[in-house]
Every structure is written in structure tokens, then in C-alpha cells.
Amino acid sequence: MKKSIAKRSLVAAISVLAATGVAQADTRSDALSTHKLTALDGKATTLAAYRGEIVVLNFWASWCAPCRRELPLLDQWSSAWTGRGARVVAISIDKDAHKAKTFVDEMNLKLPVLHDGPDGLARTLDIPSVPYTLLLDRNGNVVGEVKGSTPSEIAALERKVESMLAARGVSTAQQAGMSGGSR
Amino acid sequence: MKRYARWFWVIGVTQLLMGCATVKPYEKENLADPIMTISADEALRELKWLEAREGSTGGAGGAGGGCGCK
């Protein structure tokens, strides 16, 4: 009897934890796709604009030293992935958008940079570090994250994006082969 | 007297704990100001204190309206 109660409690606890995890993931994806962001030229946008592409989303600030080291690398990735179905989007959490713009100009960054401040998505997601990087799949779901800028984790993130791109290439080729065979 | 002493400690410790706050990583812009680093130029640090205390921001030259809100 006691065992059965314990078993049921365990199952219930696991279910609640799993449900909470799913709800959290959904909330995160929802917040990411609907939150209004501002481009450095003042235009409003949302991350939903990047649906259909793999997005590496980087939260950074001009006052954050590791971000200064990391952003040029992310900029290189962004250039390399142009036209391949992936991109890097950098979100500045500086209080003042002007600081972000000055930094971007100084570093001559070409990747899309949006400004949101510290009380926007950063607070909604309660980001655990600066920089903080999320990997979103083509549907805007969070499929990976890097807290901080550990070189090994950043390299792993790049490999993951490359494998996602490669998988996409394979499935596209397969689809083309299948449709060609059926004709 | 002993009872009061106990309350004194409880209130004192509570007050101390109330002064603690967790600063989230995205709230650290002011803490990341170069003036907050240990190696910051001592003269600059003193100038900042002086300006804040005297409400004389900009008095030693540079930008500011003397409101102490640098």
C-alpha cells in the first residue's frame, strides 16, 4: 500500500516537473517571437521576422568585456552563413541604444543588431549571464543555449548549427530526389 | 533585559540581511562602470566622490550641469 502511494507520488511529481518544463519552454519561445525589439536605426521588429531560419541569438552589452571578444567571431559566423539558412542576431541590453550603436560602429559589425535594454527580453527570460546565447530552430523553438562565452561551448554551438544546416541540406536533397523519382 | 537583547539581535540581523540584494547579470551596467574597478585611477575616483558630495559635477571641467547627477 505504502509502496503504491510512493510510486504514485513519484509519477505525479515527475509529471508536474515535466509539465512545468514544457510550459517554460513554450513561454520562452512565445516571448522570443512576440517581444518587440528595436533595430539600431529605430525600426521596430520581432524575432518572428526570422522564422524559417536557424537563429543564433546573442544577448550582449557594450559594458561586457567577454561580449567584446565574442561578437567579432559571431559576426564572422553570420557572414559565413548568409544565404545558407542561418544567421546571428545580436540583442543589446545596454540602457542606452546610442552606446550599442557606437560599439557596433567601432567594431564594424555587419550582423543584425537589435536594442532591447536590460528590462526587456533579458528580464523576461531572466538570462543567467551576459553574454547569453540561444539557438533557435526554424520554428523559433529554443534548441540550445550557451551561458557566458566559454570557447569550447561556443565552438560546440557552431558545430550544432553546421549540423542543422547539413541535415537540412540532406533532407532537401532527399525531397528533390523523391520528387524527381516520382515524375 | 536578556529578552530585549535577543530582540535587538534579531532586528539587527534582519536589518543587515535586508541590505543584501541579488543583482542580476543584466542589471550590472552601473557596476561595470570602469570607475568601479579596483585598478581605476584613484584621482578619478576621488573626483567622482567629491563631485557627488558637493553636487559639483562638471566643476572640474568636462560635461555636466553641476547637479551631481553625472
Coordinates of N, CA and C in Angstrom, one line a residue:
Chain A
M1 N 0.8 -1.2 0.0 CA 0.0 0.0 0.0 C 0.9 1.3 0.0
K2 N 1.8 1.2 1.0 CA 2.7 2.4 1.1 C 3.5 2.6 -0.2
K3 N 3.9 1.4 -0.7 CA 4.8 1.4 -2.0 C 4.0 2.1 -3.1
S4 N 2.7 1.7 -3.2 CA 1.9 2.2 -4.3 C 1.7 3.7 -4.2
I5 N 1.5 4.2 -2.9 CA 1.3 5.6 -2.7 C 2.6 6.3 -3.1
A6 N 3.8 5.7 -2.7 CA 5.0 6.3 -3.0 C 5.2 6.4 -4.5
K7 N 4.9 5.3 -5.2 CA 5.0 5.2 -6.7 C 4.2 6.3 -7.3
R8 N 2.9 6.4 -6.9 CA 2.0 7.4 -7.5 C 2.5 8.8 -7.3
S9 N 3.0 9.0 -6.0 CA 3.5 10.4 -5.7 C 4.7 10.7 -6.7
L10 N 5.6 9.7 -6.9 CA 6.7 9.9 -7.7 C 6.3 10.2 -9.2
V11 N 5.3 9.4 -9.7 CA 4.8 9.6 -11.0 C 4.2 11.0 -11.1
A12 N 3.4 11.4 -10.1 CA 2.8 12.7 -10.1 C 3.8 13.8 -10.1
A13 N 4.9 13.7 -9.3 CA 5.9 14.7 -9.2 C 6.6 14.8 -10.5
I14 N 7.0 13.7 -11.1 CA 7.7 13.7 -12.4 C 6.8 14.4 -13.5
S15 N 5.5 14.1 -13.5 CA 4.6 14.7 -14.4 C 4.5 16.2 -14.3
V16 N 4.4 16.6 -13.0 CA 4.4 18.1 -12.7 C 5.6 18.8 -13.2
L17 N 6.8 18.1 -12.9 CA 8.1 18.7 -13.3 C 8.2 18.8 -14.8
A18 N 7.7 17.7 -15.5 CA 7.8 17.7 -17.0 C 6.9 18.7 -17.6
A19 N 5.7 18.8 -17.0 CA 4.7 19.8 -17.5 C 5.3 21.2 -17.3
T20 N 5.9 21.5 -16.1 CA 6.5 22.8 -15.9 C 7.6 23.1 -16.9
G21 N 8.4 22.1 -17.2 CA 9.5 22.3 -18.2 C 8.9 22.6 -19.5
V22 N 7.9 21.9 -20.0 CA 7.3 22.2 -21.3 C 6.7 23.6 -21.3
A23 N 6.0 23.9 -20.2 CA 5.3 25.2 -20.2 C 6.4 26.3 -20.2
Q24 N 7.5 26.1 -19.5 CA 8.6 27.1 -19.5 C 9.2 27.3 -20.9
A25 N 9.4 26.1 -21.6 CA 10.0 26.2 -22.9 C 9.0 27.0 -23.9
D26 N 7.7 26.7 -23.7 CA 6.7 27.3 -24.6 C 6.7 28.8 -24.3
T27 N 6.7 29.2 -23.0 CA 6.7 30.6 -22.6 C 7.9 31.3 -23.2
R28 N 9.1 30.6 -23.2 CA 10.3 31.2 -23.7 C 10.2 31.5 -25.2
S29 N 9.7 30.5 -25.9 CA 9.6 30.6 -27.4 C 8.5 31.7 -27.7
D30 N 7.4 31.7 -26.9 CA 6.4 32.7 -27.2 C 7.0 34.1 -27.0
A31 N 7.7 34.3 -25.8 CA 8.2 35.6 -25.5 C 9.2 36.0 -26.6
L32 N 10.0 35.1 -27.1 CA 11.0 35.4 -28.1 C 10.4 35.8 -29.4
S33 N 9.3 35.2 -29.7 CA 8.7 35.5 -31.1 C 7.8 36.7 -31.1
T34 N 7.3 37.1 -29.9 CA 6.3 38.2 -29.9 C 6.9 39.5 -29.3
H35 N 8.0 39.4 -28.6 CA 8.5 40.6 -28.0 C 9.0 41.6 -29.0
K36 N 8.6 42.9 -28.8 CA 9.0 43.9 -29.8 C 10.4 44.4 -29.5
L37 N 11.2 44.4 -30.6 CA 12.6 44.9 -30.5 C 12.8 46.0 -31.4
T38 N 13.9 46.8 -31.1 CA 14.2 48.0 -32.0 C 15.5 47.8 -32.7
A39 N 15.5 48.0 -34.0 CA 16.8 47.9 -34.7 C 17.5 49.2 -34.4
L40 N 18.8 49.2 -34.6 CA 19.6 50.4 -34.3 C 19.2 51.6 -35.1
D41 N 18.5 51.4 -36.2 CA 18.1 52.6 -37.0 C 16.7 53.0 -36.5
G42 N 16.2 52.4 -35.5 CA 14.9 52.8 -34.9 C 13.7 52.1 -35.3
K43 N 13.8 51.2 -36.3 CA 12.7 50.4 -36.8 C 12.3 49.3 -35.8
A44 N 11.0 49.1 -35.6 CA 10.5 48.1 -34.7 C 10.5 46.8 -35.4
T45 N 10.8 45.7 -34.7 CA 10.7 44.4 -35.3 C 10.5 43.3 -34.3
T46 N 10.3 42.1 -34.7 CA 10.2 41.0 -33.7 C 11.1 39.8 -34.3
L47 N 11.3 38.8 -33.5 CA 12.2 37.7 -34.0 C 11.4 36.8 -34.9
A48 N 10.0 37.0 -34.9 CA 9.2 36.2 -35.8 C 9.6 36.5 -37.3
A49 N 10.3 37.7 -37.5 CA 10.7 38.0 -38.8 C 11.8 37.0 -39.4
Y50 N 12.4 36.3 -38.4 CA 13.5 35.4 -38.8 C 13.0 33.9 -38.9
R51 N 11.7 33.7 -38.8 CA 11.2 32.4 -38.9 C 11.6 31.7 -40.2
G52 N 11.9 30.4 -40.2 CA 12.3 29.8 -41.4 C 13.9 29.7 -41.5
E53 N 14.5 30.4 -40.5 CA 16.0 30.4 -40.5 C 16.4 29.9 -39.1
I54 N 17.6 29.3 -39.1 CA 18.2 29.0 -37.8 C 18.8 30.2 -37.3
V55 N 18.5 30.6 -36.0 CA 18.9 31.8 -35.5 C 19.8 31.6 -34.2
V56 N 21.0 32.2 -34.2 CA 21.8 32.2 -33.0 C 21.6 33.6 -32.4
L57 N 20.9 33.6 -31.3 CA 20.5 34.8 -30.6 C 21.5 35.2 -29.5
N58 N 22.1 36.3 -29.6 CA 23.2 36.6 -28.6 C 22.8 37.9 -27.9
F59 N 22.7 37.7 -26.5 CA 22.4 38.9 -25.7 C 23.8 39.5 -25.3
W60 N 24.0 40.7 -25.5 CA 25.3 41.3 -25.2 C 25.1 42.8 -24.7
A61 N 26.2 43.3 -24.2 CA 26.2 44.7 -23.8 C 27.6 45.3 -24.0
S62 N 27.6 46.6 -24.3 CA 28.9 47.3 -24.6 C 29.8 47.3 -23.4
W63 N 29.2 47.2 -22.2 CA 30.0 47.2 -21.0 C 30.5 45.8 -20.6
C64 N 30.2 44.8 -21.4 CA 30.6 43.4 -21.0 C 31.8 43.0 -21.8
A65 N 32.9 42.8 -21.1 CA 34.2 42.5 -21.7 C 34.2 41.2 -22.6
P66 N 33.6 40.1 -22.1 CA 33.6 38.9 -22.9 C 32.8 39.1 -24.2
C67 N 31.8 40.0 -24.1 CA 31.0 40.2 -25.4 C 31.8 40.9 -26.4
R68 N 32.7 41.8 -26.0 CA 33.6 42.5 -26.9 C 34.5 41.5 -27.7
R69 N 34.9 40.4 -27.0 CA 35.8 39.4 -27.6 C 34.9 38.5 -28.5
E70 N 33.7 38.2 -28.1 CA 32.9 37.2 -28.8 C 32.2 37.7 -30.0
L71 N 31.8 39.0 -30.0 CA 31.0 39.5 -31.1 C 31.6 39.5 -32.5
P72 N 32.9 39.8 -32.6 CA 33.6 39.7 -33.9 C 33.5 38.3 -34.5
L73 N 33.6 37.3 -33.6 CA 33.5 35.9 -34.1 C 32.1 35.6 -34.6
L74 N 31.1 36.0 -33.8 CA 29.7 35.8 -34.2 C 29.4 36.5 -35.5
D75 N 30.1 37.7 -35.7 CA 29.9 38.4 -36.9 C 30.5 37.6 -38.1
Q76 N 31.6 37.0 -37.9 CA 32.1 36.1 -38.9 C 31.2 35.0 -39.3
W77 N 30.6 34.3 -38.3 CA 29.7 33.3 -38.5 C 28.5 33.8 -39.3
S78 N 28.0 34.9 -38.9 CA 26.8 35.5 -39.6 C 27.1 35.7 -41.1
S79 N 28.3 36.2 -41.4 CA 28.7 36.4 -42.8 C 28.8 35.0 -43.5
A80 N 29.4 34.1 -42.8 CA 29.6 32.7 -43.5 C 28.3 32.0 -43.7
W81 N 27.3 32.3 -42.9 CA 26.0 31.6 -43.0 C 25.0 32.3 -43.9
T82 N 25.4 33.5 -44.4 CA 24.4 34.3 -45.2 C 24.1 33.5 -46.4
G83 N 22.8 33.3 -46.6 CA 22.3 32.6 -47.8 C 22.2 31.1 -47.6
R84 N 22.6 30.6 -46.4 CA 22.6 29.2 -46.2 C 21.5 28.8 -45.2
G85 N 20.7 29.8 -44.7 CA 19.6 29.5 -43.9 C 19.8 29.6 -42.4
A86 N 20.9 30.3 -42.0 CA 21.2 30.6 -40.6 C 21.7 32.0 -40.5
R87 N 21.5 32.6 -39.3 CA 22.1 33.9 -39.1 C 22.2 34.1 -37.6
V88 N 23.1 35.1 -37.3 CA 23.3 35.5 -35.9 C 22.5 36.8 -35.7
V89 N 21.7 36.9 -34.6 CA 21.1 38.2 -34.3 C 21.6 38.6 -32.9
A90 N 22.1 39.8 -32.8 CA 22.6 40.2 -31.5 C 21.6 41.2 -30.9
I91 N 21.3 41.0 -29.6 CA 20.4 41.9 -28.9 C 21.2 42.6 -27.8
S92 N 21.2 43.9 -28.0 CA 21.9 44.7 -27.0 C 21.1 45.0 -25.7
I93 N 21.6 44.8 -24.6 CA 20.9 45.1 -23.3 C 21.4 46.3 -22.7
D94 N 22.1 47.1 -23.4 CA 22.6 48.4 -22.9 C 21.3 49.3 -22.6
K95 N 21.4 50.1 -21.6 CA 20.3 51.0 -21.3 C 20.1 52.0 -22.4
D96 N 21.3 52.4 -22.9 CA 21.3 53.5 -24.0 C 21.6 52.9 -25.3
A97 N 20.7 53.0 -26.3 CA 20.9 52.4 -27.6 C 22.1 53.0 -28.3
H98 N 22.4 54.3 -27.9 CA 23.5 55.0 -28.5 C 24.8 54.3 -28.3
K99 N 24.9 53.8 -27.0 CA 26.2 53.0 -26.7 C 26.3 51.8 -27.6
A100 N 25.2 51.1 -27.8 CA 25.3 49.9 -28.6 C 25.7 50.3 -30.1
K101 N 25.1 51.4 -30.5 CA 25.4 51.8 -31.9 C 26.9 52.2 -32.1
T102 N 27.4 53.0 -31.1 CA 28.8 53.4 -31.1 C 29.7 52.1 -31.1
F103 N 29.3 51.2 -30.3 CA 30.1 49.9 -30.2 C 30.1 49.2 -31.6
V104 N 28.9 49.1 -32.2 CA 28.8 48.4 -33.4 C 29.6 49.1 -34.5
D105 N 29.6 50.4 -34.5 CA 30.3 51.2 -35.5 C 31.8 51.0 -35.3
E106 N 32.2 51.0 -34.0 CA 33.7 50.9 -33.7 C 34.2 49.5 -34.2
M107 N 33.4 48.5 -33.9 CA 33.8 47.1 -34.2 C 33.5 46.8 -35.7
N108 N 32.8 47.7 -36.4 CA 32.4 47.5 -37.8 C 31.7 46.1 -38.0
L109 N 30.7 45.9 -37.1 CA 29.9 44.7 -37.1 C 28.9 44.7 -38.2
K110 N 28.7 43.6 -38.9 CA 27.7 43.6 -40.0 C 26.5 42.8 -39.7
L111 N 26.5 42.1 -38.6 CA 25.4 41.2 -38.2 C 24.2 42.1 -37.8
P112 N 23.0 41.6 -37.9 CA 21.8 42.4 -37.4 C 21.9 42.6 -35.9
V113 N 21.8 43.8 -35.5 CA 21.9 44.2 -34.1 C 20.6 44.9 -33.7
L114 N 20.0 44.4 -32.6 CA 18.7 45.0 -32.2 C 19.0 45.5 -30.7
H115 N 18.2 46.5 -30.3 CA 18.3 47.0 -29.0 C 17.1 46.7 -28.2
D116 N 17.3 46.3 -26.9 CA 16.2 46.0 -26.1 C 16.3 46.5 -24.7
G117 N 17.5 46.8 -24.2 CA 17.6 47.3 -22.9 C 17.6 46.1 -21.9
P118 N 17.9 46.5 -20.6 CA 18.0 45.4 -19.6 C 16.6 44.9 -19.1
D119 N 15.6 45.7 -19.4 CA 14.3 45.3 -18.8 C 13.3 44.7 -19.8
G120 N 13.9 44.3 -20.9 CA 13.0 43.6 -21.9 C 13.1 42.1 -21.9
L121 N 13.5 41.6 -23.0 CA 13.6 40.1 -23.0 C 14.6 39.5 -22.0
A122 N 15.7 40.3 -21.7 CA 16.6 39.8 -20.7 C 16.0 39.5 -19.4
R123 N 15.1 40.5 -19.0 CA 14.4 40.3 -17.7 C 13.3 39.2 -17.9
T124 N 12.6 39.2 -19.0 CA 11.5 38.2 -19.2 C 12.1 36.8 -19.1
L125 N 13.2 36.6 -19.8 CA 13.8 35.3 -19.8 C 14.7 35.1 -18.6
D126 N 14.9 36.1 -17.8 CA 15.8 36.1 -16.6 C 17.2 35.5 -17.0
I127 N 17.8 36.0 -18.0 CA 19.0 35.4 -18.6 C 20.1 35.3 -17.5
P128 N 20.7 34.1 -17.4 CA 21.6 33.8 -16.3 C 23.0 34.4 -16.4
S129 N 23.3 35.0 -17.6 CA 24.7 35.5 -17.7 C 24.7 36.5 -18.9
V130 N 25.7 37.3 -18.9 CA 25.9 38.2 -20.1 C 27.4 37.9 -20.5
P131 N 27.7 37.5 -21.7 CA 26.7 37.2 -22.8 C 25.9 35.9 -22.6
Y132 N 24.8 35.9 -23.3 CA 24.0 34.7 -23.2 C 23.5 34.4 -24.6
T133 N 23.7 33.2 -25.1 CA 23.4 32.8 -26.4 C 22.4 31.7 -26.5
L134 N 21.3 31.9 -27.3 CA 20.3 30.9 -27.6 C 20.4 30.4 -29.0
L135 N 20.1 29.2 -29.2 CA 20.0 28.7 -30.6 C 18.5 28.4 -30.9
L136 N 18.0 29.0 -31.9 CA 16.6 28.8 -32.2 C 16.5 28.0 -33.5
D137 N 15.6 27.1 -33.6 CA 15.4 26.3 -34.8 C 14.5 27.1 -35.8
R138 N 14.2 26.5 -36.9 CA 13.5 27.3 -38.0 C 12.1 27.7 -37.5
N139 N 11.6 27.0 -36.5 CA 10.2 27.4 -36.0 C 10.3 28.3 -34.8
G140 N 11.5 28.8 -34.5 CA 11.6 29.7 -33.3 C 11.7 29.0 -32.0
N141 N 11.8 27.7 -32.0 CA 12.0 27.0 -30.7 C 13.4 27.0 -30.2
V142 N 13.6 27.1 -28.9 CA 14.9 27.1 -28.3 C 15.4 25.7 -28.3
V143 N 16.6 25.5 -29.0 CA 17.1 24.1 -29.1 C 18.6 24.1 -28.5
G144 N 19.0 25.2 -28.0 CA 20.4 25.2 -27.4 C 20.6 26.5 -26.7
E145 N 21.6 26.5 -25.8 CA 22.0 27.7 -25.1 C 23.4 27.7 -24.7
V146 N 24.0 28.8 -24.6 CA 25.4 28.9 -24.1 C 25.4 30.1 -23.0
K147 N 25.8 29.7 -21.8 CA 25.8 30.7 -20.8 C 27.3 31.2 -20.7
G148 N 27.5 32.5 -20.9 CA 28.8 33.1 -21.0 C 29.4 32.9 -22.3
S149 N 30.8 32.9 -22.4 CA 31.4 32.7 -23.7 C 32.6 31.8 -23.6
T150 N 32.3 30.6 -23.0 CA 33.4 29.6 -23.0 C 33.7 29.2 -24.4
P151 N 35.0 29.3 -24.8 CA 35.3 28.9 -26.2 C 34.8 27.5 -26.7
S152 N 34.9 26.5 -25.8 CA 34.5 25.2 -26.2 C 33.0 25.1 -26.4
E153 N 32.3 25.8 -25.6 CA 30.8 25.8 -25.8 C 30.4 26.6 -27.0
I154 N 31.1 27.7 -27.3 CA 30.8 28.5 -28.5 C 31.1 27.6 -29.7
A155 N 32.3 26.9 -29.7 CA 32.6 26.0 -30.8 C 31.6 24.9 -31.0
A156 N 31.1 24.4 -29.9 CA 30.0 23.3 -30.0 C 28.8 23.9 -30.6
L157 N 28.5 25.2 -30.3 CA 27.3 25.8 -30.8 C 27.4 25.9 -32.4
E158 N 28.6 26.3 -32.8 CA 28.8 26.5 -34.2 C 28.7 25.1 -34.9
R159 N 29.2 24.1 -34.3 CA 29.1 22.7 -34.9 C 27.6 22.3 -35.0
K160 N 26.9 22.7 -33.9 CA 25.5 22.3 -33.9 C 24.7 23.0 -35.1
V161 N 25.0 24.2 -35.3 CA 24.4 25.0 -36.4 C 24.8 24.3 -37.7
E162 N 26.1 24.0 -37.9 CA 26.5 23.4 -39.1 C 25.8 22.1 -39.3
S163 N 25.6 21.3 -38.3 CA 25.0 20.0 -38.5 C 23.5 20.2 -38.8
M164 N 22.9 21.2 -38.2 CA 21.5 21.5 -38.5 C 21.4 21.9 -40.0
L165 N 22.3 22.7 -40.4 CA 22.3 23.2 -41.9 C 22.6 22.0 -42.8
A166 N 23.5 21.1 -42.3 CA 23.8 19.9 -43.2 C 22.6 19.0 -43.2
A167 N 21.9 18.8 -42.1 CA 20.7 18.0 -42.1 C 19.6 18.5 -43.0
R168 N 19.5 19.8 -43.0 CA 18.5 20.5 -43.9 C 18.9 20.2 -45.3
G169 N 20.2 20.3 -45.6 CA 20.7 20.1 -47.0 C 20.4 18.7 -47.4
V170 N 20.6 17.7 -46.5 CA 20.3 16.3 -46.8 C 18.8 16.1 -47.1
S171 N 18.0 16.7 -46.2 CA 16.6 16.4 -46.3 C 16.0 17.1 -47.6
T172 N 16.6 18.3 -47.9 CA 16.2 19.0 -49.2 C 16.6 18.1 -50.4
A173 N 17.8 17.6 -50.3 CA 18.3 16.8 -51.4 C 17.4 15.5 -51.6
Q174 N 17.1 14.9 -50.4 CA 16.2 13.7 -50.4 C 14.9 14.0 -51.0
Q175 N 14.3 15.2 -50.6 CA 13.0 15.6 -51.1 C 13.1 15.8 -52.6
A176 N 14.1 16.4 -53.1 CA 14.3 16.7 -54.5 C 14.4 15.3 -55.3
G177 N 15.2 14.4 -54.6 CA 15.3 13.1 -55.2 C 14.0 12.3 -55.3
M178 N 13.2 12.4 -54.2 CA 12.0 11.7 -54.2 C 11.0 12.3 -55.2
S179 N 11.0 13.6 -55.3 CA 10.0 14.3 -56.2 C 10.5 14.0 -57.7
G180 N 11.8 13.9 -57.9 CA 12.4 13.6 -59.2 C 12.0 12.2 -59.6
G181 N 12.1 11.3 -58.6 CA 11.8 9.8 -58.9 C 10.4 9.6 -59.2
S182 N 9.5 10.4 -58.6 CA 8.0 10.1 -58.8 C 7.5 10.6 -60.1
R183 N 8.4 11.5 -60.7 CA 7.9 12.0 -62.0 C 8.0 11.0 -63.1
Chain B
M1 N 15.8 41.9 30.6 CA 16.9 42.6 29.8 C 17.4 41.6 28.7
K2 N 17.5 40.3 29.1 CA 18.0 39.3 28.2 C 17.1 39.2 27.0
R3 N 15.7 39.3 27.3 CA 14.8 39.2 26.2 C 14.9 40.3 25.2
Y4 N 15.2 41.5 25.7 CA 15.3 42.6 24.8 C 16.6 42.5 24.0
A5 N 17.6 41.9 24.6 CA 18.9 41.7 23.9 C 18.7 40.8 22.7
R6 N 17.9 39.7 23.0 CA 17.6 38.8 21.9 C 16.9 39.5 20.7
W7 N 15.9 40.3 21.1 CA 15.2 41.0 20.0 C 16.1 42.0 19.3
F8 N 16.9 42.6 20.1 CA 17.9 43.5 19.5 C 18.7 42.8 18.4
W9 N 19.2 41.6 18.7 CA 20.0 40.9 17.7 C 19.1 40.5 16.5
V10 N 17.9 40.0 16.8 CA 17.0 39.6 15.7 C 16.8 40.8 14.7
I11 N 16.4 41.9 15.3 CA 16.2 43.1 14.5 C 17.4 43.5 13.7
G12 N 18.5 43.5 14.5 CA 19.8 43.9 13.9 C 20.2 43.0 12.7
V13 N 20.1 41.7 12.9 CA 20.4 40.8 11.8 C 19.5 40.9 10.6
T14 N 18.2 41.1 10.9 CA 17.2 41.3 9.9 C 17.5 42.5 9.0
Q15 N 17.9 43.6 9.7 CA 18.2 44.9 9.0 C 19.4 44.6 8.1
L16 N 20.4 43.9 8.6 CA 21.6 43.6 7.8 C 21.2 42.8 6.6
L17 N 20.4 41.8 6.8 CA 20.0 40.9 5.6 C 19.2 41.7 4.6
M18 N 18.4 42.7 5.1 CA 17.6 43.5 4.2 C 18.4 44.3 3.3
G19 N 19.7 44.6 3.7 CA 20.6 45.3 2.8 C 21.2 44.5 1.7
C20 N 21.0 43.2 1.7 CA 21.5 42.4 0.7 C 20.6 42.3 -0.5
A21 N 21.1 42.3 -1.7 CA 20.2 42.2 -2.8 C 21.0 41.4 -3.9
T22 N 20.3 40.6 -4.6 CA 21.0 39.9 -5.7 C 20.9 40.7 -7.0
V23 N 22.0 41.0 -7.6 CA 22.0 41.8 -8.8 C 22.1 40.8 -10.0
K24 N 21.1 40.9 -10.8 CA 21.0 40.0 -12.0 C 22.1 40.4 -13.0
P25 N 22.5 39.4 -13.8 CA 23.6 39.8 -14.7 C 23.3 40.9 -15.7
Y26 N 22.0 41.1 -16.0 CA 21.6 42.1 -17.0 C 21.4 43.5 -16.3
E27 N 21.6 43.5 -15.0 CA 21.4 44.7 -14.2 C 22.8 45.4 -13.8
K28 N 23.9 44.8 -14.4 CA 25.2 45.2 -13.9 C 25.9 46.3 -14.7
E29 N 25.1 47.1 -15.4 CA 25.7 48.1 -16.3 C 26.4 49.1 -15.4
N30 N 25.8 49.6 -14.3 CA 26.4 50.6 -13.5 C 27.6 50.0 -12.7
L31 N 27.5 48.7 -12.3 CA 28.6 48.1 -11.6 C 29.8 47.8 -12.6
A32 N 29.5 47.8 -13.9 CA 30.6 47.5 -14.9 C 31.3 48.8 -15.3
D33 N 30.8 49.9 -14.7 CA 31.5 51.2 -15.0 C 33.0 51.1 -14.6
P34 N 33.9 51.6 -15.5 CA 35.3 51.4 -15.2 C 35.7 52.0 -13.8
I35 N 34.9 53.0 -13.4 CA 35.2 53.7 -12.1 C 35.1 52.7 -11.0
M36 N 34.3 51.6 -11.2 CA 34.1 50.6 -10.1 C 35.2 49.6 -10.0
T37 N 36.1 49.6 -10.9 CA 37.2 48.6 -10.9 C 38.2 49.0 -9.8
I38 N 38.9 48.0 -9.3 CA 39.9 48.3 -8.2 C 41.0 49.1 -8.8
S39 N 41.3 48.8 -10.0 CA 42.5 49.5 -10.6 C 42.2 50.9 -11.2
A40 N 40.9 51.3 -11.0 CA 40.6 52.6 -11.6 C 41.5 53.7 -11.0
D41 N 41.7 54.7 -11.8 CA 42.6 55.8 -11.4 C 42.1 56.4 -10.1
E42 N 42.9 56.5 -9.1 CA 42.5 56.9 -7.8 C 42.0 58.4 -7.8
A43 N 42.7 59.2 -8.6 CA 42.3 60.6 -8.7 C 40.9 60.8 -9.3
L44 N 40.6 59.9 -10.3 CA 39.3 60.0 -10.9 C 38.2 59.6 -9.9
R45 N 38.6 58.5 -9.1 CA 37.6 58.1 -8.1 C 37.3 59.2 -7.1
E46 N 38.4 59.8 -6.7 CA 38.2 60.9 -5.7 C 37.4 62.0 -6.2
L47 N 37.7 62.3 -7.5 CA 36.9 63.4 -8.2 C 35.4 63.0 -8.2
K48 N 35.1 61.8 -8.5 CA 33.7 61.3 -8.6 C 33.1 61.5 -7.2
W49 N 33.8 61.1 -6.2 CA 33.2 61.2 -4.8 C 32.9 62.7 -4.5
L50 N 34.0 63.5 -4.8 CA 33.9 64.9 -4.5 C 32.7 65.5 -5.2
E51 N 32.6 65.2 -6.5 CA 31.5 65.8 -7.3 C 30.2 65.4 -6.8
A52 N 30.1 64.1 -6.4 CA 28.8 63.6 -5.9 C 28.4 64.3 -4.6
R53 N 29.5 64.5 -3.7 CA 29.2 65.0 -2.4 C 28.9 66.5 -2.5
E54 N 29.6 67.2 -3.4 CA 29.5 68.6 -3.4 C 28.4 69.1 -4.5
G55 N 27.9 68.1 -5.2 CA 26.9 68.4 -6.2 C 27.5 69.3 -7.3
S56 N 28.8 69.0 -7.6 CA 29.5 69.9 -8.5 C 30.0 69.2 -9.7
T57 N 29.2 68.3 -10.3 CA 29.6 67.6 -11.5 C 29.9 68.6 -12.6
G58 N 31.1 68.4 -13.2 CA 31.5 69.3 -14.2 C 32.3 70.5 -13.7
G59 N 32.3 70.7 -12.4 CA 33.0 71.8 -11.8 C 34.5 71.8 -12.1
A60 N 35.0 70.5 -12.3 CA 36.5 70.4 -12.5 C 36.7 70.3 -14.0
G61 N 35.8 70.7 -14.8 CA 35.9 70.6 -16.3 C 35.1 69.5 -16.8
G62 N 34.9 69.5 -18.1 CA 34.1 68.5 -18.8 C 32.6 68.7 -18.7
A63 N 31.9 67.7 -19.1 CA 30.4 67.9 -19.3 C 29.7 67.8 -17.9
G64 N 28.5 68.4 -17.9 CA 27.7 68.2 -16.7 C 27.2 69.6 -16.2
G65 N 26.1 69.6 -15.5 CA 25.5 70.9 -15.2 C 25.6 71.3 -13.7
G66 N 26.4 70.6 -13.0 CA 26.6 70.9 -11.6 C 25.5 70.4 -10.7
C67 N 24.7 69.4 -11.3 CA 23.5 68.9 -10.5 C 24.0 67.7 -9.7
G68 N 25.2 67.2 -9.9 CA 25.6 66.0 -9.2 C 25.1 64.7 -9.8
C69 N 24.4 64.8 -10.9 CA 23.8 63.6 -11.5 C 24.6 63.0 -12.6
K70 N 25.9 63.0 -12.5 CA 26.8 62.5 -13.6 C 26.4 61.1 -14.0

